[in-house]
mmCIF file with all atom_site columns, C-alpha atoms in Angstrom:
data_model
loop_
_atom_site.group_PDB
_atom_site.id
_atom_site.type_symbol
_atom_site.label_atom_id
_atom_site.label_alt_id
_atom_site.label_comp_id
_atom_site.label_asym_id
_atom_site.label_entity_id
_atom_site.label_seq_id
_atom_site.pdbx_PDB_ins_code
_atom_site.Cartn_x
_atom_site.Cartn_y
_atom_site.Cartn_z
_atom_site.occupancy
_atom_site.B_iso_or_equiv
_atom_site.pdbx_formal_charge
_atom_site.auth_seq_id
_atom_site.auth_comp_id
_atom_site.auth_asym_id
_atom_site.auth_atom_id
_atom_site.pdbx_PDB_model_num
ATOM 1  C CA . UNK A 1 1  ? -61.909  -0.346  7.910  1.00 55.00 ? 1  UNK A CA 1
ATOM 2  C CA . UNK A 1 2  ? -58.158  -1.119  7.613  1.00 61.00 ? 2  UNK A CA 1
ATOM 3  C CA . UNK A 1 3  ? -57.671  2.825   8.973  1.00 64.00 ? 3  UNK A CA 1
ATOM 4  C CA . UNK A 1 4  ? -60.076  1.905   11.791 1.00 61.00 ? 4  UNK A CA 1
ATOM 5  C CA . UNK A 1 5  ? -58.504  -1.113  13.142 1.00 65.00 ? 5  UNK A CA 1
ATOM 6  C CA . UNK A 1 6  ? -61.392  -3.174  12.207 1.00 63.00 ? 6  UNK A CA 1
ATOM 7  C CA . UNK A 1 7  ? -64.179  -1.449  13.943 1.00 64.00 ? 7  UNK A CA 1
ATOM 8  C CA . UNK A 1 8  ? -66.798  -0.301  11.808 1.00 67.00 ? 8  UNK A CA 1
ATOM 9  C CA . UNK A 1 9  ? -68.436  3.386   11.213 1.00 71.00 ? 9  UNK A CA 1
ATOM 10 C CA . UNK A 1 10 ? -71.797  4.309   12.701 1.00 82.00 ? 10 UNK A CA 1
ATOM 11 C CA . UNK A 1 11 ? -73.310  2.973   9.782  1.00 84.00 ? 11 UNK A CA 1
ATOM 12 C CA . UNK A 1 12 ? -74.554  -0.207  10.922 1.00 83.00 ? 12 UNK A CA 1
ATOM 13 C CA . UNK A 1 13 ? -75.732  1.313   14.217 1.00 88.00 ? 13 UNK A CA 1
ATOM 14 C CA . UNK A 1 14 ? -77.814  3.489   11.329 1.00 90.00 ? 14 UNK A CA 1
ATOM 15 C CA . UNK A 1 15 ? -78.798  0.657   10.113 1.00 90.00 ? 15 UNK A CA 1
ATOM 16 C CA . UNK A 1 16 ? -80.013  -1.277  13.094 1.00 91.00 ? 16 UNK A CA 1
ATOM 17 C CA . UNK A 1 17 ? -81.854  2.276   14.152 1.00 93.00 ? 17 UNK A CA 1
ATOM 18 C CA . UNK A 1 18 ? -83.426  2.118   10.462 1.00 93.00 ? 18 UNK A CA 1
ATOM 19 C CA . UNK A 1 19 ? -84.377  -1.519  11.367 1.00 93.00 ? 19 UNK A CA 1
ATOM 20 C CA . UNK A 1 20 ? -85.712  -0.672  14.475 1.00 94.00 ? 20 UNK A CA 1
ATOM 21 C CA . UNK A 1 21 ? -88.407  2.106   12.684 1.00 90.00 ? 21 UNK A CA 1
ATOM 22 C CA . UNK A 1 22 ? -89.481  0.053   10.366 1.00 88.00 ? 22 UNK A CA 1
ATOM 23 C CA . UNK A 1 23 ? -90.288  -2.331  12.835 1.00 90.00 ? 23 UNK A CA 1
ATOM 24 C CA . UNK A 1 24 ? -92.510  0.212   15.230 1.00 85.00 ? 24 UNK A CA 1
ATOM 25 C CA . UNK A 1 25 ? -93.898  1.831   12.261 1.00 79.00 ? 25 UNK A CA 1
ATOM 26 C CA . UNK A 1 26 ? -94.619  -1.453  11.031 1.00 79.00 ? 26 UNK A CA 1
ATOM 27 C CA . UNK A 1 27 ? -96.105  -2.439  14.838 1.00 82.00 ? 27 UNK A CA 1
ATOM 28 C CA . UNK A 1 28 ? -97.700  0.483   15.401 1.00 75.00 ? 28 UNK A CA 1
ATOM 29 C CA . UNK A 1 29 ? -99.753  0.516   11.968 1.00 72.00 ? 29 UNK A CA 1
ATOM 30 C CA . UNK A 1 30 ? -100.517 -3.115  12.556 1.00 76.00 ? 30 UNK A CA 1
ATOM 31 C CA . UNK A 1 31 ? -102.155 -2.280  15.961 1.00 79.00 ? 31 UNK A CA 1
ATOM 32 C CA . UNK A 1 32 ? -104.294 0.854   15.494 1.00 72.00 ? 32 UNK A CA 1
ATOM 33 C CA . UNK A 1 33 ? -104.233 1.345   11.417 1.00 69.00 ? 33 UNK A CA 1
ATOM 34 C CA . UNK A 1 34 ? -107.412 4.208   11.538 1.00 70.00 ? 34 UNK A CA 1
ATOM 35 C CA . UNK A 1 35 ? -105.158 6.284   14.216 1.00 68.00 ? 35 UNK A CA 1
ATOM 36 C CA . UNK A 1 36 ? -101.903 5.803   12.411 1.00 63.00 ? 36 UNK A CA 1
ATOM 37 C CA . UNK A 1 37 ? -103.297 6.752   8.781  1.00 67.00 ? 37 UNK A CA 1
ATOM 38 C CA . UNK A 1 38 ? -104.741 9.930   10.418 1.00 70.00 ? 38 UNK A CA 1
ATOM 39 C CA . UNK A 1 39 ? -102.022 10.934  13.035 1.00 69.00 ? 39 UNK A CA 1
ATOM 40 C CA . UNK A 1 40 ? -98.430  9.731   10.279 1.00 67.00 ? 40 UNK A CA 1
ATOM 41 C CA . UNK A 1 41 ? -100.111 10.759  6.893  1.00 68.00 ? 41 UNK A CA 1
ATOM 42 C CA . UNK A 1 42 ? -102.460 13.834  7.718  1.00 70.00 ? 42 UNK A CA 1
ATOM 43 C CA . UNK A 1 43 ? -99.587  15.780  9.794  1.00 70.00 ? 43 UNK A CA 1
ATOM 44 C CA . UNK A 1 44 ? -96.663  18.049  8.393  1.00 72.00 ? 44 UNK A CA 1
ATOM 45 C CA . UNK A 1 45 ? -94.126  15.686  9.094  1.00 67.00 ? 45 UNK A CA 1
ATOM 46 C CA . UNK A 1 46 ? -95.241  12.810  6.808  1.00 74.00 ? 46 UNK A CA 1
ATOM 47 C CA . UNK A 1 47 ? -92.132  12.281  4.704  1.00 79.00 ? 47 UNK A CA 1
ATOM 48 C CA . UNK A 1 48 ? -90.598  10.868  7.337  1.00 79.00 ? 48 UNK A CA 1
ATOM 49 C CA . UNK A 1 49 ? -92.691  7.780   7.832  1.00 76.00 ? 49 UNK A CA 1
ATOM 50 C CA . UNK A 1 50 ? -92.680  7.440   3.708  1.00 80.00 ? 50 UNK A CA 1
ATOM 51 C CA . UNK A 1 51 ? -88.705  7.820   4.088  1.00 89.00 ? 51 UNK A CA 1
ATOM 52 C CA . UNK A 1 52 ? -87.783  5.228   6.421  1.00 88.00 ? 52 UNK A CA 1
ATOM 53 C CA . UNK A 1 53 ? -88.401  2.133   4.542  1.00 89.00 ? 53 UNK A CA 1
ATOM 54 C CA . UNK A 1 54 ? -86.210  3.665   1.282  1.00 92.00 ? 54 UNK A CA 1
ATOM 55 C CA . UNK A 1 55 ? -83.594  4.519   3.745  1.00 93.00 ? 55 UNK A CA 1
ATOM 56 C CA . UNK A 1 56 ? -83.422  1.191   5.361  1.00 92.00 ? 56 UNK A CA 1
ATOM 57 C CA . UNK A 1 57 ? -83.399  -0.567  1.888  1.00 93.00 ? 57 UNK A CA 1
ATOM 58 C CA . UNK A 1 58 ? -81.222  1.992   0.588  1.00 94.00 ? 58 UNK A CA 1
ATOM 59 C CA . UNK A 1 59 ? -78.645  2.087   3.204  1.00 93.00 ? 59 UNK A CA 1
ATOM 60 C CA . UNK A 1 60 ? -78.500  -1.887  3.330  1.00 91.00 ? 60 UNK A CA 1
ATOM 61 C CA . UNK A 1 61 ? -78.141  -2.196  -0.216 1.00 92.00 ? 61 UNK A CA 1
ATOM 62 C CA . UNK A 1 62 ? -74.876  0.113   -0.119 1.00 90.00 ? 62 UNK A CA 1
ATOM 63 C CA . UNK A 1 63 ? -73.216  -2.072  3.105  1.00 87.00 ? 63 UNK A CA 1
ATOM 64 C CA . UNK A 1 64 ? -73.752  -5.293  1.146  1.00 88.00 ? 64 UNK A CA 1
ATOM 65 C CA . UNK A 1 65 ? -72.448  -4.543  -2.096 1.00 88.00 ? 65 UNK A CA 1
ATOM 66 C CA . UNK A 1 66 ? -69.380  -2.881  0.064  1.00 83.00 ? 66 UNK A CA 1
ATOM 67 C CA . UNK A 1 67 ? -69.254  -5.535  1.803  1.00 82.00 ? 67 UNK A CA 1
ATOM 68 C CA . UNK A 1 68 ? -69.094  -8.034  -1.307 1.00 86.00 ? 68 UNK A CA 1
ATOM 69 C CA . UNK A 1 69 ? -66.843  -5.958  -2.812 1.00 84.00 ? 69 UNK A CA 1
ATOM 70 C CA . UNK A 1 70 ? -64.434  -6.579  0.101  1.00 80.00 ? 70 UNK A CA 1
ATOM 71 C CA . UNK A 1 71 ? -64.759  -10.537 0.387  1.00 86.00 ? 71 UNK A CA 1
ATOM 72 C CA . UNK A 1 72 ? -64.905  -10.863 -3.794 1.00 73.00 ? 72 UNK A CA 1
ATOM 73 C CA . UNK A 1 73 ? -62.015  -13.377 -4.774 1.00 68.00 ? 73 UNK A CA 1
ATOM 74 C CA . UNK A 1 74 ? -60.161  -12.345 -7.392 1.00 57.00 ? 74 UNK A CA 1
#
């Protein structure tokens, strides 16, 4: 960040996008489950709905600790 003047990589604009699916998928299963089991988990591209939520989690964990690891007090 120090190289960057302070502003941030696209990482937490992955983030928020990662946030964002989670939340439709989320929505979206909540609202018309028989459809969504049929149309996200029958169809060749179902690894990406059973991706998202490891992503999100994933790429959060990494930010934090980073993030702790820059504000830790030595």
């Amino acid at each position: 960040m120090a190289k960057a003047s302070g502003y941030t990589s696209g990482f937490d604009y992955l983030r928020i996008g990662l946030s964002l699916s989670v939340l439709l998928w989320h929505s979206y299963s909540v609202a018309n489950f028989d459809e969504s089991v049929r149309v996200f988990w029958g169809g060749p591209a179902r690894a990406l709905p059973a991706a998202i939520l490891p992503m999100f989690f994933a790429l959060s964990g990494f930010l934090v600790a980073g993030s702790l690891a820059r504000t830790r007090l030595h």
